[in-house]
PDB file of C-alpha atoms in Angstrom:
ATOM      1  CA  UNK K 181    -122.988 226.465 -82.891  1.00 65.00           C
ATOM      2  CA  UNK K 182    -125.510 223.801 -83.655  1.00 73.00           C
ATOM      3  CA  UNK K 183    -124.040 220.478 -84.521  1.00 75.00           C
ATOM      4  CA  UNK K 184    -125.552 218.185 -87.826  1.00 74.00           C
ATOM      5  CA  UNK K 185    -125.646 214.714 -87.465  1.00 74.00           C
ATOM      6  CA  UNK K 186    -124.642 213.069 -90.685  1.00 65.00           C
ATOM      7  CA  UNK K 187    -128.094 211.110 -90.627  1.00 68.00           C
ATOM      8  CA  UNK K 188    -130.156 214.154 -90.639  1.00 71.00           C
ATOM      9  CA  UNK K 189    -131.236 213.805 -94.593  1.00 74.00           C
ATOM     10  CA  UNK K 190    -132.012 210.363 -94.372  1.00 72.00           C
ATOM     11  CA  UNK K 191    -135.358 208.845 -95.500  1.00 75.00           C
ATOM     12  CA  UNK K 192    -136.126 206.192 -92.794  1.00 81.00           C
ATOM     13  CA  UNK K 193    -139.433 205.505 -94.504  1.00 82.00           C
ATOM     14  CA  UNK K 194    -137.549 204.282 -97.593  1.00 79.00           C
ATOM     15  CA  UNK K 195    -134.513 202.547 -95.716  1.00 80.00           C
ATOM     16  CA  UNK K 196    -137.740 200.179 -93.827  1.00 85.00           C
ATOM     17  CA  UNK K 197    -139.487 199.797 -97.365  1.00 84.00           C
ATOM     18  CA  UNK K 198    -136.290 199.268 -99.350  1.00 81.00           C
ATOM     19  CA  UNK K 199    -135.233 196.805 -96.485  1.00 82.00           C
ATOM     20  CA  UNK K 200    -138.617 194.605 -96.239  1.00 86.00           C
ATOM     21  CA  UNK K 201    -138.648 194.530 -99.502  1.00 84.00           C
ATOM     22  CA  UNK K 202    -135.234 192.787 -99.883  1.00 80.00           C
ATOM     23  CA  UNK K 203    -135.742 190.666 -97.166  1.00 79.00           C
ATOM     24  CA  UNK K 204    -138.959 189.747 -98.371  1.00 84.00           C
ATOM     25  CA  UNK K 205    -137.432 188.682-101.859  1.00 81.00           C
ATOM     26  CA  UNK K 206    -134.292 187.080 -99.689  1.00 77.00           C
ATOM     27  CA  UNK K 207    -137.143 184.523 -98.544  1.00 80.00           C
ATOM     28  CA  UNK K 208    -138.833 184.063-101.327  1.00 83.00           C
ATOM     29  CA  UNK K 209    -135.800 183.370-103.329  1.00 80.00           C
ATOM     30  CA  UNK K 210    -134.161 180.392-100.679  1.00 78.00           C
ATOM     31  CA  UNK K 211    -138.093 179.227-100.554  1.00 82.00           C
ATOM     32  CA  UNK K 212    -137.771 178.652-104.383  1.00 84.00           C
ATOM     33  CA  UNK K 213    -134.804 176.643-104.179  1.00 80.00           C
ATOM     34  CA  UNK K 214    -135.836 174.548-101.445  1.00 82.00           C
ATOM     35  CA  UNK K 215    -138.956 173.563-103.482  1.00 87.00           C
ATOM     36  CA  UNK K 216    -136.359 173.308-106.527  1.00 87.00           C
ATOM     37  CA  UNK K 217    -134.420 170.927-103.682  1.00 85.00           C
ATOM     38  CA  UNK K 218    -137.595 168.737-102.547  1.00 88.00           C
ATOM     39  CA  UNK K 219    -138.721 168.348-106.237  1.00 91.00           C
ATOM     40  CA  UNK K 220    -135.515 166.739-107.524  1.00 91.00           C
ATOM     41  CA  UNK K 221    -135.496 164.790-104.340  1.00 89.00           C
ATOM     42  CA  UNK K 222    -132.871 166.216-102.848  1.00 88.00           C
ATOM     43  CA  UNK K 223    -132.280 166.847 -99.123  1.00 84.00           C
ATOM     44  CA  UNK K 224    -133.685 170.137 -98.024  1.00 80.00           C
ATOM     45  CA  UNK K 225    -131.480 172.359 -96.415  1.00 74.00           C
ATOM     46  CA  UNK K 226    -132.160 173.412 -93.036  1.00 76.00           C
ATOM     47  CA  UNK K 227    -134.004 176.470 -92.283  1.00 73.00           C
ATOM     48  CA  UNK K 228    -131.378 177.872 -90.646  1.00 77.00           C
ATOM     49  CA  UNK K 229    -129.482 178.540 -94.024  1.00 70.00           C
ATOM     50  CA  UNK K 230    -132.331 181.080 -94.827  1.00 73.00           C
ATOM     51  CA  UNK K 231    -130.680 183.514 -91.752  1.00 78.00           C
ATOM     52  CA  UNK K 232    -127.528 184.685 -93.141  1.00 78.00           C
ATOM     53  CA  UNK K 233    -128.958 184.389 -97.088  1.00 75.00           C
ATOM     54  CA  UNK K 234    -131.688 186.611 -95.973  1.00 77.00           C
ATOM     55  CA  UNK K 235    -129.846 189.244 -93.423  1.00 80.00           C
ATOM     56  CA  UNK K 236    -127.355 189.404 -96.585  1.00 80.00           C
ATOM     57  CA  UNK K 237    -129.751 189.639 -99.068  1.00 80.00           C
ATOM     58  CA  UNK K 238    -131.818 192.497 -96.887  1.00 81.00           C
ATOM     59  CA  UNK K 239    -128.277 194.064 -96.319  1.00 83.00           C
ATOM     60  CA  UNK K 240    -127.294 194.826-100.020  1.00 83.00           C
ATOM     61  CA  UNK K 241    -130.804 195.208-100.969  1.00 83.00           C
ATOM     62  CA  UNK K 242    -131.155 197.970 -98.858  1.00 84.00           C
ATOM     63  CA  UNK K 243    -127.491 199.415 -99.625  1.00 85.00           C
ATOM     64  CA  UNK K 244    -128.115 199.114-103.021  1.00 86.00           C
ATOM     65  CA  UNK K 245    -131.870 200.827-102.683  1.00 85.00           C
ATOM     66  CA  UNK K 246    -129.763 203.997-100.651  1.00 85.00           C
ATOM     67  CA  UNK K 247    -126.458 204.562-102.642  1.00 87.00           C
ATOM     68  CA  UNK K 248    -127.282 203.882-106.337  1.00 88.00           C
ATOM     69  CA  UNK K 249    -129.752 206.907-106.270  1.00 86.00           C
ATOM     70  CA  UNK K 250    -126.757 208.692-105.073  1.00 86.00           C
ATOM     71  CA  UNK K 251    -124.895 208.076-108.660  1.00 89.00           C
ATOM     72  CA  UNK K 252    -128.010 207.691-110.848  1.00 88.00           C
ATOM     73  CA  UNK K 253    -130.956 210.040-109.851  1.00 86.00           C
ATOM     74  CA  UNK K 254    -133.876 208.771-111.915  1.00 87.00           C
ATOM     75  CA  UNK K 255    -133.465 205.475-109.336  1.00 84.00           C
ATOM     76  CA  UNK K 256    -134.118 207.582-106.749  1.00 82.00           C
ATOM     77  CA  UNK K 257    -138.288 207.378-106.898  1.00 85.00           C
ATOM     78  CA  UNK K 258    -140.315 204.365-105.663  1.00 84.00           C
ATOM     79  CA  UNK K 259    -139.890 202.197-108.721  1.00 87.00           C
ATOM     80  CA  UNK K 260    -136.133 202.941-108.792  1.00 86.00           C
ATOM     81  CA  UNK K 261    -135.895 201.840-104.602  1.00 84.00           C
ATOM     82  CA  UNK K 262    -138.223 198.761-105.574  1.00 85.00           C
ATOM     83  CA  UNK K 263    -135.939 197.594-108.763  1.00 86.00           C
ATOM     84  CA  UNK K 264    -132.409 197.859-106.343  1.00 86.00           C
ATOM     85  CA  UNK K 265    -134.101 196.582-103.162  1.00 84.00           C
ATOM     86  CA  UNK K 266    -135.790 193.291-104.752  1.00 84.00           C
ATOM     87  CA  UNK K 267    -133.137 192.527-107.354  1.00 85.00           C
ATOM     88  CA  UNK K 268    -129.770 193.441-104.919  1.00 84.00           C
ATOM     89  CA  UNK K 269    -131.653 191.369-102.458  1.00 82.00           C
ATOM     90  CA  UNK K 270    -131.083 188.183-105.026  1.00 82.00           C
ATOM     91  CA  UNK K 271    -128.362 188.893-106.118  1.00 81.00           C
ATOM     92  CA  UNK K 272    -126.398 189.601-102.978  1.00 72.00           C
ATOM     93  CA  UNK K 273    -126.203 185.921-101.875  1.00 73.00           C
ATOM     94  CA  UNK K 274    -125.598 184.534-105.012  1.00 77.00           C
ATOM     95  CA  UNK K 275    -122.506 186.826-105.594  1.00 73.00           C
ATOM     96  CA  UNK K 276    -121.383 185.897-102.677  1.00 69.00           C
ATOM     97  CA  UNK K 277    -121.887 182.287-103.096  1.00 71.00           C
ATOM     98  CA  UNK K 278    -119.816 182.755-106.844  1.00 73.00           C
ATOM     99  CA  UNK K 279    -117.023 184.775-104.108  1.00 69.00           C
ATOM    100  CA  UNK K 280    -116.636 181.444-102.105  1.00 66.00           C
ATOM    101  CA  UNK K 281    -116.601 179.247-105.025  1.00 68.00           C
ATOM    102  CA  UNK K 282    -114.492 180.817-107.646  1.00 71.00           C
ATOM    103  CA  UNK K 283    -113.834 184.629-106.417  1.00 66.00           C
ATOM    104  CA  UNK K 284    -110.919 183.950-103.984  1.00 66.00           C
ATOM    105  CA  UNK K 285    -109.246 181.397-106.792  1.00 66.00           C
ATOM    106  CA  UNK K 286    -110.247 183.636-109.605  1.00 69.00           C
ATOM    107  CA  UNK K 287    -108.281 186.484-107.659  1.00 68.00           C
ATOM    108  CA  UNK K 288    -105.216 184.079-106.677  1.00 66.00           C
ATOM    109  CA  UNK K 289    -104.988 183.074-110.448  1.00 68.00           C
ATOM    110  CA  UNK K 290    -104.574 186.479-111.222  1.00 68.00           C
ATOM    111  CA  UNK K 291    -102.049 187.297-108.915  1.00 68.00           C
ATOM    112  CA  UNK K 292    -100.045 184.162-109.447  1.00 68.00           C
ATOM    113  CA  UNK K 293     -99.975 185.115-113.052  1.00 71.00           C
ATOM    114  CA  UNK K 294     -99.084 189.009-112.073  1.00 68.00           C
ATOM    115  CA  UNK K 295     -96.201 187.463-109.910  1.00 67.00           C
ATOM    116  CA  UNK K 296     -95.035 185.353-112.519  1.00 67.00           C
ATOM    117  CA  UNK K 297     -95.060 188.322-114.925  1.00 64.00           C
ATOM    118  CA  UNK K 298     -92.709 190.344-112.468  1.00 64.00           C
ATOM    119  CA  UNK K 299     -90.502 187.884-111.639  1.00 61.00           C
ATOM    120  CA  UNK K 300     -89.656 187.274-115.432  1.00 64.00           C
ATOM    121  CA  UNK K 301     -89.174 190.909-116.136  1.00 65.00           C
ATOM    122  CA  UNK K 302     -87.044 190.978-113.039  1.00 60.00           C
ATOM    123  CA  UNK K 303     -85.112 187.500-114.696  1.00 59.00           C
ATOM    124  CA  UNK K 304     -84.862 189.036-118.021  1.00 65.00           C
ATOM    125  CA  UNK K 305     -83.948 192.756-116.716  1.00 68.00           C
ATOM    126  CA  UNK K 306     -81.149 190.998-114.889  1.00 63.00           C
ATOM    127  CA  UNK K 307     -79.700 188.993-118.029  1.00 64.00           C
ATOM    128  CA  UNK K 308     -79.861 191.905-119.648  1.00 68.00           C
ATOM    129  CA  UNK K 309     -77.472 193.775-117.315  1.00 57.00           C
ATOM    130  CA  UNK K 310     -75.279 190.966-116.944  1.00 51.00           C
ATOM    131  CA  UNK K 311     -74.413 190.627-120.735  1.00 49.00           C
ATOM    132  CA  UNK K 312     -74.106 194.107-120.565  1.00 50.00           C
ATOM    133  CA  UNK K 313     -71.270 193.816-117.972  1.00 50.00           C
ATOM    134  CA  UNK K 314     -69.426 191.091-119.840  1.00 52.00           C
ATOM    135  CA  UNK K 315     -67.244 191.729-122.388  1.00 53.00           C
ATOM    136  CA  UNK K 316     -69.599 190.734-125.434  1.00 53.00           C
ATOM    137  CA  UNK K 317     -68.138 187.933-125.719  1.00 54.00           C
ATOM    138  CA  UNK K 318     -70.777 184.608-125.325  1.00 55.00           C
ATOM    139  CA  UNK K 319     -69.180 182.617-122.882  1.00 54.00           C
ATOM    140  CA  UNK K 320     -71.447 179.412-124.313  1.00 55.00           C
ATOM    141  CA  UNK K 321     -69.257 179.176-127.831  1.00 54.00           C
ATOM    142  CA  UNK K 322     -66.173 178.482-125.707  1.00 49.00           C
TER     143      UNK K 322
END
């Protein structure tokens, strides 16, 4: 019995385009901003910066460029694998970027306020039973 490997349907050709092309638009974007940076005379960032921004950027690019078409077939031709690639690429670091700055507080607000929810339905469940143990009587008018 002959044994498939899961990576026999995959089109290698459009993984390499689909990743130069994100990585290509990965560096053009951090270029941008450090001429952005050097024209409000700022202090450029170091090169080094461009490494992870761009291995991310070529990372969800390409991701993007493979497992949309999956979903949405008409994205599955050479326009559809440039339009993920190129605009994943840019918008990989920035989401991640938003993550650091206001994801992880974003997502602690919201489970502060779920936790607050569920602790006063717990509060007010537990009144609830309480007066229903007493007598009827409202032990504050005494």
């Amino acid at each position: 019995m002959e044994q498939h490997s899961l990576l026999d349907g995959v089109d290698w050709r459009a993984i390499g385009y689909a990743l130069a092309l994100a990585t290509a638009m990965s560096i053009l974007t951090t270029w941008r901003a450090r001429n952005a940076q050097r024209l409000l005379g700022k202090p450029l960032s170091p090169w080094t910066a461009l490494i992870p921004d761009t291995l991310l950027g070529g990372l969800v690019g390409t991701m993007a460029a493979v497992i949309v078409p999956q979903f949405y077939k008409p994205l599955g031709g050479f326009v559809g694998t440039t339009l993920l690639s190129g605009g994943f690429a840019v918008l990989g670091p920035k989401i991640t970027d938003w993550w650091g700055d206001k994801g992880i507080g974003v997502l602690l607000r919201y489970a502060g306020t779920m936790a607050g929810g569920v602790t006063t339905a717990l509060v007010q469940k537990k009144d609830g039973q309480d007066d229903g143990k007493t007598d009827g009587k409202d032990d504050s008018a005494s």
